PDB file of C-alpha atoms in Angstrom:
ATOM      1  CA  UNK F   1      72.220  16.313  83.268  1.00 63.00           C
ATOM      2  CA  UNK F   2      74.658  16.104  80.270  1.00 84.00           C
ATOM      3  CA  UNK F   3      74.725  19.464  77.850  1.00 91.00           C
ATOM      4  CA  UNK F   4      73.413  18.931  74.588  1.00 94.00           C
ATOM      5  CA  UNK F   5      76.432  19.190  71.938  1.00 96.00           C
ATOM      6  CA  UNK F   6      75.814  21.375  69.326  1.00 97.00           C
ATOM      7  CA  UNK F   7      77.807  22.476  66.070  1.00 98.00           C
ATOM      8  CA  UNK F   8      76.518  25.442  64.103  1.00 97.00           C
ATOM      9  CA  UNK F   9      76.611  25.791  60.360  1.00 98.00           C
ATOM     10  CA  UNK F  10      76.666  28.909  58.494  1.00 97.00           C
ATOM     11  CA  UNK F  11      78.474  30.725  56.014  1.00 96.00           C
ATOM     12  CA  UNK F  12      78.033  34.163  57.392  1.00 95.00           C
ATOM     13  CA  UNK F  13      80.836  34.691  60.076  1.00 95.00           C
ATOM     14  CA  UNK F  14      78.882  37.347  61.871  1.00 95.00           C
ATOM     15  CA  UNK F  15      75.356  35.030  61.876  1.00 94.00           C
ATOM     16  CA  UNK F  16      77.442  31.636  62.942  1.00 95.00           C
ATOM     17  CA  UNK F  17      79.566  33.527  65.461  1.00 96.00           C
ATOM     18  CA  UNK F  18      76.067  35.152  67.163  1.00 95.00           C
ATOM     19  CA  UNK F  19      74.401  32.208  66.985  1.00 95.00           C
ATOM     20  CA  UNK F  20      76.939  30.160  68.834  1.00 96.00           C
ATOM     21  CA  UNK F  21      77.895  32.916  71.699  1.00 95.00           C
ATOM     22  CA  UNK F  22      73.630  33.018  72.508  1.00 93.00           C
ATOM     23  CA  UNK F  23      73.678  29.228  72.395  1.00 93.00           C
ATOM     24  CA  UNK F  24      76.840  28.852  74.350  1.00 92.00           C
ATOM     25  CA  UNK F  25      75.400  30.960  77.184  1.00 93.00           C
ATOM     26  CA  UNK F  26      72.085  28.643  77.558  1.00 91.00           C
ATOM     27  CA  UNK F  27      71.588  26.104  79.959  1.00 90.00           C
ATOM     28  CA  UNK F  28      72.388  22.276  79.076  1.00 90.00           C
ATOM     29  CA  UNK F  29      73.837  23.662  75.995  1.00 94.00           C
ATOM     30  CA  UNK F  30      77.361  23.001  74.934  1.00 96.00           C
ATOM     31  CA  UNK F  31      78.197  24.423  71.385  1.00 97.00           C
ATOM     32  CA  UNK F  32      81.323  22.335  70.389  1.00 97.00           C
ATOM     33  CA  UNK F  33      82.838  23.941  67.243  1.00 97.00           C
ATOM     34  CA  UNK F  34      81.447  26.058  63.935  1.00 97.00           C
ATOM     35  CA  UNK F  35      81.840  25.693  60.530  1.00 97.00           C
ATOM     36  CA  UNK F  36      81.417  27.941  57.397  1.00 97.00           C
ATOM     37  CA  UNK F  37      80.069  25.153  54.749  1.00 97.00           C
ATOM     38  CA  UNK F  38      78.734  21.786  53.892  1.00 96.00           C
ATOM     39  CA  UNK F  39      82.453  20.249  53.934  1.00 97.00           C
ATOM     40  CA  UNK F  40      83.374  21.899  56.655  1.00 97.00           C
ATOM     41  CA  UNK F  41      80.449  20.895  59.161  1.00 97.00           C
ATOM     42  CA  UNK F  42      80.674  16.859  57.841  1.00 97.00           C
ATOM     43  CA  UNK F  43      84.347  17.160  58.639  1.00 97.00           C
ATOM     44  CA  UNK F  44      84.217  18.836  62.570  1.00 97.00           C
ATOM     45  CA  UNK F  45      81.055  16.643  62.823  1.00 97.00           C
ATOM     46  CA  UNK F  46      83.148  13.773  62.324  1.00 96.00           C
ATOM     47  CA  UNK F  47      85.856  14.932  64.723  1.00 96.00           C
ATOM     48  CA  UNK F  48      83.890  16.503  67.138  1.00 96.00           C
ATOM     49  CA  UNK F  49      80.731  13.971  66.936  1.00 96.00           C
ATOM     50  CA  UNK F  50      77.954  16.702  68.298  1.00 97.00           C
ATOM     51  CA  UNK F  51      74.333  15.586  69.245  1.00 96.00           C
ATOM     52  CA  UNK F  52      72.573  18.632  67.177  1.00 96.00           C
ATOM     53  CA  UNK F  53      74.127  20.467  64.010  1.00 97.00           C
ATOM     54  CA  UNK F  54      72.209  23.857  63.207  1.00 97.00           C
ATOM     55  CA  UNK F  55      72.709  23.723  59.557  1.00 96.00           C
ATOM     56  CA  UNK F  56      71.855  26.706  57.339  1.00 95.00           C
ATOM     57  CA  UNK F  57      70.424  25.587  53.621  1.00 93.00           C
ATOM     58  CA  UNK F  58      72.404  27.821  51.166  1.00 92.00           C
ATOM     59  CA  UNK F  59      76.265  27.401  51.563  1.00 94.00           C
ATOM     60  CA  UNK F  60      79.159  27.548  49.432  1.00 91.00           C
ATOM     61  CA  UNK F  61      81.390  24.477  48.677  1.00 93.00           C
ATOM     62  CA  UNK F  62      78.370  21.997  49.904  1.00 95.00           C
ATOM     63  CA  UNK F  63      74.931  23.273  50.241  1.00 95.00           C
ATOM     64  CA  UNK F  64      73.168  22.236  53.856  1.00 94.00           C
ATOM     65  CA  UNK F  65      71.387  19.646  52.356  1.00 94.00           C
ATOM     66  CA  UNK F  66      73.901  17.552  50.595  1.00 96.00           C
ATOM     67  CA  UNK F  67      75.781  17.870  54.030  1.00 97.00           C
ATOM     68  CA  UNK F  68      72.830  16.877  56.050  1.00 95.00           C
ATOM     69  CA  UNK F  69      72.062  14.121  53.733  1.00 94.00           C
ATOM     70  CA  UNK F  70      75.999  13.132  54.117  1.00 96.00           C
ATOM     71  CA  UNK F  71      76.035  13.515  58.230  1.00 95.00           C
ATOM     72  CA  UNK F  72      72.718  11.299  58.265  1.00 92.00           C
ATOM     73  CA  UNK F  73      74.444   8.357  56.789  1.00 93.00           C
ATOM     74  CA  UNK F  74      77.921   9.063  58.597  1.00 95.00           C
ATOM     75  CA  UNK F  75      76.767   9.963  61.857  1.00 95.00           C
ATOM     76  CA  UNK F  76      73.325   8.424  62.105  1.00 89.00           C
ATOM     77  CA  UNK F  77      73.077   9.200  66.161  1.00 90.00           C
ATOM     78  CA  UNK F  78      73.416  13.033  65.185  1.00 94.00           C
ATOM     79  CA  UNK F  79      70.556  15.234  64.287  1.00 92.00           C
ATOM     80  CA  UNK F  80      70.457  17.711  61.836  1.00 94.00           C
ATOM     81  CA  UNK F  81      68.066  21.022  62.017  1.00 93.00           C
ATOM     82  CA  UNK F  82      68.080  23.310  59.254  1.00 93.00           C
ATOM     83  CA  UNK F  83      68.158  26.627  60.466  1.00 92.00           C
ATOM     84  CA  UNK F  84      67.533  29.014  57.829  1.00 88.00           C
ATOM     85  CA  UNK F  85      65.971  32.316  56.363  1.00 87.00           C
ATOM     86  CA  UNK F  86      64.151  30.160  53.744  1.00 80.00           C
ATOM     87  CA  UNK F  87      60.512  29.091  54.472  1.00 74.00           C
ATOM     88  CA  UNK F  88      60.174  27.774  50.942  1.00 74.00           C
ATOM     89  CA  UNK F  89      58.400  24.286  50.055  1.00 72.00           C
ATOM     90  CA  UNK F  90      61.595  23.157  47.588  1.00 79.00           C
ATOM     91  CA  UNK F  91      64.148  23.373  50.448  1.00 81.00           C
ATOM     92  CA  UNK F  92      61.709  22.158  53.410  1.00 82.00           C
ATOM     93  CA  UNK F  93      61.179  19.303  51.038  1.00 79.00           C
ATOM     94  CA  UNK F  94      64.663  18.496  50.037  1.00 85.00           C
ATOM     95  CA  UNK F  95      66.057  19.190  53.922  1.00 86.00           C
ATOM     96  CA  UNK F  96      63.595  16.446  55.231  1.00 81.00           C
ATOM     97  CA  UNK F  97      64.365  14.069  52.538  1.00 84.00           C
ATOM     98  CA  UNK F  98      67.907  14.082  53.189  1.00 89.00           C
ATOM     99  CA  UNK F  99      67.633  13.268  56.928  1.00 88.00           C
ATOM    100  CA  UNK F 100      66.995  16.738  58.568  1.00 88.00           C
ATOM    101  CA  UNK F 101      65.229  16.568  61.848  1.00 82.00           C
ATOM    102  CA  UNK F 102      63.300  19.744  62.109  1.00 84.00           C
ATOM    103  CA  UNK F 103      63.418  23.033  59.974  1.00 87.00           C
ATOM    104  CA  UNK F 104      63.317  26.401  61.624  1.00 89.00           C
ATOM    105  CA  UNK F 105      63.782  29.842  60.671  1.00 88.00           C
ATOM    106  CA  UNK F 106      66.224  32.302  62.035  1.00 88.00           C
ATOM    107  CA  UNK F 107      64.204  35.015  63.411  1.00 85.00           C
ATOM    108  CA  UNK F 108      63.938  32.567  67.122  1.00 86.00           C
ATOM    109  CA  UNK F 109      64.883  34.014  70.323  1.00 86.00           C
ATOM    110  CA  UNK F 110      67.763  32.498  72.102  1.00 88.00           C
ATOM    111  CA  UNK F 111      65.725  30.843  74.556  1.00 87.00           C
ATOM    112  CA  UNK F 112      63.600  29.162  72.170  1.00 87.00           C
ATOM    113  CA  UNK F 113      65.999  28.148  69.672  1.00 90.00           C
ATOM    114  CA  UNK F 114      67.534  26.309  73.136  1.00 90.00           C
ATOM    115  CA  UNK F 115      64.690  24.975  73.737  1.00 87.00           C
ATOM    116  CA  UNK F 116      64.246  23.315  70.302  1.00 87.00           C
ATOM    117  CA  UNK F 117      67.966  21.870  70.419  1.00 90.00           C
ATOM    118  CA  UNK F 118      66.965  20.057  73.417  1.00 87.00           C
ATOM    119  CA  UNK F 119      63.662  19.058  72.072  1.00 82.00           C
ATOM    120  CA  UNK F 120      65.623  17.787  68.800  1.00 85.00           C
ATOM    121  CA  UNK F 121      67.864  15.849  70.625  1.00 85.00           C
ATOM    122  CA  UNK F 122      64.776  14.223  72.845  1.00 79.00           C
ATOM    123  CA  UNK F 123      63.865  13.264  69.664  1.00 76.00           C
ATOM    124  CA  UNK F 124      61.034  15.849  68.903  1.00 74.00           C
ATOM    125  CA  UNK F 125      61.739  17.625  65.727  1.00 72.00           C
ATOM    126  CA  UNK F 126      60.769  21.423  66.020  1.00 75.00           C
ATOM    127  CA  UNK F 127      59.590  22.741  63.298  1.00 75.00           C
ATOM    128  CA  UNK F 128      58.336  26.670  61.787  1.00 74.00           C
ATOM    129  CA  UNK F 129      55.443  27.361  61.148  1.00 60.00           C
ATOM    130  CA  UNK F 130      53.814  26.130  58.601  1.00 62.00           C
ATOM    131  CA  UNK F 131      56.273  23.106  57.642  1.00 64.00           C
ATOM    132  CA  UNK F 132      54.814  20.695  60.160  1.00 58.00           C
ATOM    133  CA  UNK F 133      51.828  20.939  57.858  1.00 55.00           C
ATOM    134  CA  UNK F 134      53.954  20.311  55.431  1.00 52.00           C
ATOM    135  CA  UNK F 135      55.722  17.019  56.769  1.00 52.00           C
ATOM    136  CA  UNK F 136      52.138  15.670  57.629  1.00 52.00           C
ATOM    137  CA  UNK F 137      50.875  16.007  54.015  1.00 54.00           C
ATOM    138  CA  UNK F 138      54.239  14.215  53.007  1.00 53.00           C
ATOM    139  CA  UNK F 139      53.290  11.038  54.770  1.00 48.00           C
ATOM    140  CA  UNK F 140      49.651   8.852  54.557  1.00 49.00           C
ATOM    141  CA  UNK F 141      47.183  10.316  56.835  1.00 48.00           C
ATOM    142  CA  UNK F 142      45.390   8.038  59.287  1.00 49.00           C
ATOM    143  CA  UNK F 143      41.980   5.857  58.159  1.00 51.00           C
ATOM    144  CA  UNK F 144      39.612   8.587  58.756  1.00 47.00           C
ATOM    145  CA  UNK F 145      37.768   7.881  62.418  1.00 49.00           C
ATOM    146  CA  UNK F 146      34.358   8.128  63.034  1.00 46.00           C
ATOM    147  CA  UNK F 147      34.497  11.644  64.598  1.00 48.00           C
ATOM    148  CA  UNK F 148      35.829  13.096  60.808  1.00 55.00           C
ATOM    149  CA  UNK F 149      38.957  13.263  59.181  1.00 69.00           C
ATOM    150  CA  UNK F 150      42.114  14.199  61.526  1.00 78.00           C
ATOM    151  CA  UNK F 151      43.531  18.187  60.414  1.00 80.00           C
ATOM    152  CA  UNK F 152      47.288  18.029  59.221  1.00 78.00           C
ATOM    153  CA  UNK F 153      48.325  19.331  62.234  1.00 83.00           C
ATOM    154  CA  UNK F 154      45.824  16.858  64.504  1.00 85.00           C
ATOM    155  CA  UNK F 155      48.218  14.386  62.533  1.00 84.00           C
ATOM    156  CA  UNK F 156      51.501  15.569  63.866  1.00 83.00           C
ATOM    157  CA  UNK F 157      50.173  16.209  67.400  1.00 87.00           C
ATOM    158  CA  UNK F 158      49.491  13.147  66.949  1.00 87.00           C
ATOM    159  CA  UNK F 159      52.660  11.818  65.693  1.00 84.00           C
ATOM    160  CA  UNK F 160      54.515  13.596  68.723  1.00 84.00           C
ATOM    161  CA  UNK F 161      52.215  12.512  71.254  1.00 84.00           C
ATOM    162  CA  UNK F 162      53.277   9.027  70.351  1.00 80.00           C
ATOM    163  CA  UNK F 163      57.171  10.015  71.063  1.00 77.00           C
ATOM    164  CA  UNK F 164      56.365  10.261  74.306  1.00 77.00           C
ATOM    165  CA  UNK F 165      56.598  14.885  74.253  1.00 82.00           C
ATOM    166  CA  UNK F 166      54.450  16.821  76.973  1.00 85.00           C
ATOM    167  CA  UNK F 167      52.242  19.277  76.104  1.00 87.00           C
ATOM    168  CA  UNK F 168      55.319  21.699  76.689  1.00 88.00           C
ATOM    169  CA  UNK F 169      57.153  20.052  74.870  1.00 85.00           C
ATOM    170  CA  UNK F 170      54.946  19.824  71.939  1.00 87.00           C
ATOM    171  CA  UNK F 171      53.788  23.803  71.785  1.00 86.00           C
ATOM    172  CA  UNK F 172      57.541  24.207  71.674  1.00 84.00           C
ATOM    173  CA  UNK F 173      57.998  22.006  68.857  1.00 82.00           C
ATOM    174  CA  UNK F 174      55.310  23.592  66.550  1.00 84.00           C
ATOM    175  CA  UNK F 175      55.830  27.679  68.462  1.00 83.00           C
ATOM    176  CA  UNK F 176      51.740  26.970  69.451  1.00 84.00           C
ATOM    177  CA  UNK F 177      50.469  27.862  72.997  1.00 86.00           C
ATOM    178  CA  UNK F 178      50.887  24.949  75.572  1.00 88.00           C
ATOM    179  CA  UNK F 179      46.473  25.498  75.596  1.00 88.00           C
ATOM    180  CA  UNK F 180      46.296  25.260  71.853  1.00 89.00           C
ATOM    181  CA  UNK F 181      48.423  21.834  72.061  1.00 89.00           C
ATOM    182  CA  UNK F 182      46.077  20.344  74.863  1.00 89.00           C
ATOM    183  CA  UNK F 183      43.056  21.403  72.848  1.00 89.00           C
ATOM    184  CA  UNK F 184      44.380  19.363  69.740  1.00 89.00           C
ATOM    185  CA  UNK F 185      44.904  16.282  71.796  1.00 90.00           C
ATOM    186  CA  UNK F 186      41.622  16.141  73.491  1.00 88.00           C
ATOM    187  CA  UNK F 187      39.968  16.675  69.647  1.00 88.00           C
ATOM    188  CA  UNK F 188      42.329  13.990  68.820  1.00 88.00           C
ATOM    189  CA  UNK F 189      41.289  11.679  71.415  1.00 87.00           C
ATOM    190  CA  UNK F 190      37.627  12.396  71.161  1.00 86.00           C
ATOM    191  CA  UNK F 191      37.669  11.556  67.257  1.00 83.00           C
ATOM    192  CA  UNK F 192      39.568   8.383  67.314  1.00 84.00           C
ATOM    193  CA  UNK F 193      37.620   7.249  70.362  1.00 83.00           C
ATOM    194  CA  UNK F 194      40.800   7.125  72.401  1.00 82.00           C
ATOM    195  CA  UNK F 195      41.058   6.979  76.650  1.00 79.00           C
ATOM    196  CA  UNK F 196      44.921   8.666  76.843  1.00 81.00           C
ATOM    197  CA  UNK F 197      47.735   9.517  75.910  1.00 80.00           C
ATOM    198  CA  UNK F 198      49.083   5.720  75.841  1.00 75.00           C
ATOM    199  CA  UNK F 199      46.551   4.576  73.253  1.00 80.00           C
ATOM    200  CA  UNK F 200      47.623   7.575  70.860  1.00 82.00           C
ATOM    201  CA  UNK F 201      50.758   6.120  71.204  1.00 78.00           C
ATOM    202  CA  UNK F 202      49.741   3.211  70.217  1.00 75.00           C
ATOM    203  CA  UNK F 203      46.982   3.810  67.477  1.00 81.00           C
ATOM    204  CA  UNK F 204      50.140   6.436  65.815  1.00 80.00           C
ATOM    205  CA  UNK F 205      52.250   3.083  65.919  1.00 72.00           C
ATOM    206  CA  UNK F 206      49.827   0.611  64.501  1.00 75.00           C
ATOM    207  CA  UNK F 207      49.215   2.865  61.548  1.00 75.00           C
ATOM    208  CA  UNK F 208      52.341   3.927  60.524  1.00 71.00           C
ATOM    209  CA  UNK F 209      52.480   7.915  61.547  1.00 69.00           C
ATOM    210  CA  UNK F 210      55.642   7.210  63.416  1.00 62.00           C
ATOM    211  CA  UNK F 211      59.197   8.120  61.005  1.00 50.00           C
ATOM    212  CA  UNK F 212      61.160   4.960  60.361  1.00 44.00           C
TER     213      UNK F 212
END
C-alpha cells in the first residue's frame, strides 16, 4: 500500500519539527517536507505535491487559511486539515470555506492524528469535537422523515456513511466510540425508513448532504 504524503505547517519550529518526527514514524505515513508559513507550505506543496498538508490557522507571512484557500485552487487533488489550538467558530468557519478538509486540534495522540491523515486522504474529513456539528448546521438539513427530525450529528453520520467509511472509520473521524457510531446509524436507518447502508448512500445523494 502506498504511504500517505504529508507536509506539515506550522510556525513554531519545535511544534512542526515534533509533529513531523511522530508522523514520520507511523505506518503508511510519509511526511515529505515542513514549512514555517502560508507562503512557504503553497510553495513546497507545489514542489513536493503531498496528499495531506497539516496546516496550523495563525501564521506569519500568510495565515493557514489564505494558504489553504490558495492550495485548494492550485492543487485541487491535495487535502488540507487545519490542525490547530483554536476551537473557535470564526476560524472553523473561515478554514472550511476556503477548502479545508477537516479541522482538528493539537492535543491528538500520534496514533490518532495517523489515523485521521489516512482517513482525510480516503476522503473522510476528521473533525474535533464539536465542529462536525458545526459543518452540519452550515449545510440544509434533510426533509424531516417520519421517525422526527435527524440530530446534527445523525446528519454527518449520515453524510459519511454515504462516502462509503466503516464504522471505524467513522468513530475515528468524529473521536466517538466505534458503538456510539453504529448506534447513530441504526437511529438513522430506523427514522428514514432505510434497509442499509447502500440506501443511506443513496437517500444522502438524492438530497444533497454530499460536499460538491
Amino acid at each position: 500500500m502506498t504511504a500517505v504524503r504529508v507536509l506539515v505547517v506550522d510556525d513554531q519550529q519545535l511544534v512542526r519539527d515534533g509533529i513531523a518526527s511522530l508522523l514520520g514514524i507511523q505506518p503508511g505515513i510519509d511526511v515529505v517536507g515542513t514549512a514555517a508559513d502560508g507562503a512557504e507550505a503553497v510553495a513546497k506543496a507545489l514542489d513536493a505535491v503531498p496528499d495531506v498538508v497539516l496546516m496550523d490557522v495563525r501564521m506569519p507571512v500568510m495565515d493557514g487559511v489564505e494558504a489553504t484557500r490558495e492550495l485548494c485552487e492550485r492543487l485541487p487533488g491535495c487535502r488540507v486539515v487545519m490542525l490547530t489550538t483554536f476551537d473557535d467558530d470564526e476560524y472553523v468557519t473561515r478554514a472550511l470555506r476556503a477548502g479545508a478538509g477537516g479541522y482538528l486540534l493539537k492535543d491528538l495522540a500520534a496514533a490518532d492524528l495517523a489515523a485521521a491523515v489516512r482517513l482525510t486522504h480516503a476522503g473522510v474529513a476528521p473533525l474535533a469535537a464539536g465542529v462536525a456539528a458545526r459543518l452540519a448546521a452550515a449545510t440544509p438539513d434533510p426533509p424531516a422523515p417520519a421517525g422526527g427530525a435527524l440530530t446534527a450529528r445523525e446528519v454527518e453520520i449520515l453524510r459519511l456513511v454515504a462516502t462509503g467509511a466503516t464504522n471505524r472509520e467513522i468513530a475515528r473521524a468524529l473521536f466517538v466510540s466505534e458503538g456510539t457510531v453504529k448506534n447513530h446509524v441504526s437511529r438513522v436507518l430506523t427514522r428514514l425508513g432505510l434497509r442499509d447502508r447502500t440506501q443511506a448512500a443513496l437517500y444522502a445523494r438524492e438530497h444533497g448532504l454530499l460536499a460538491e
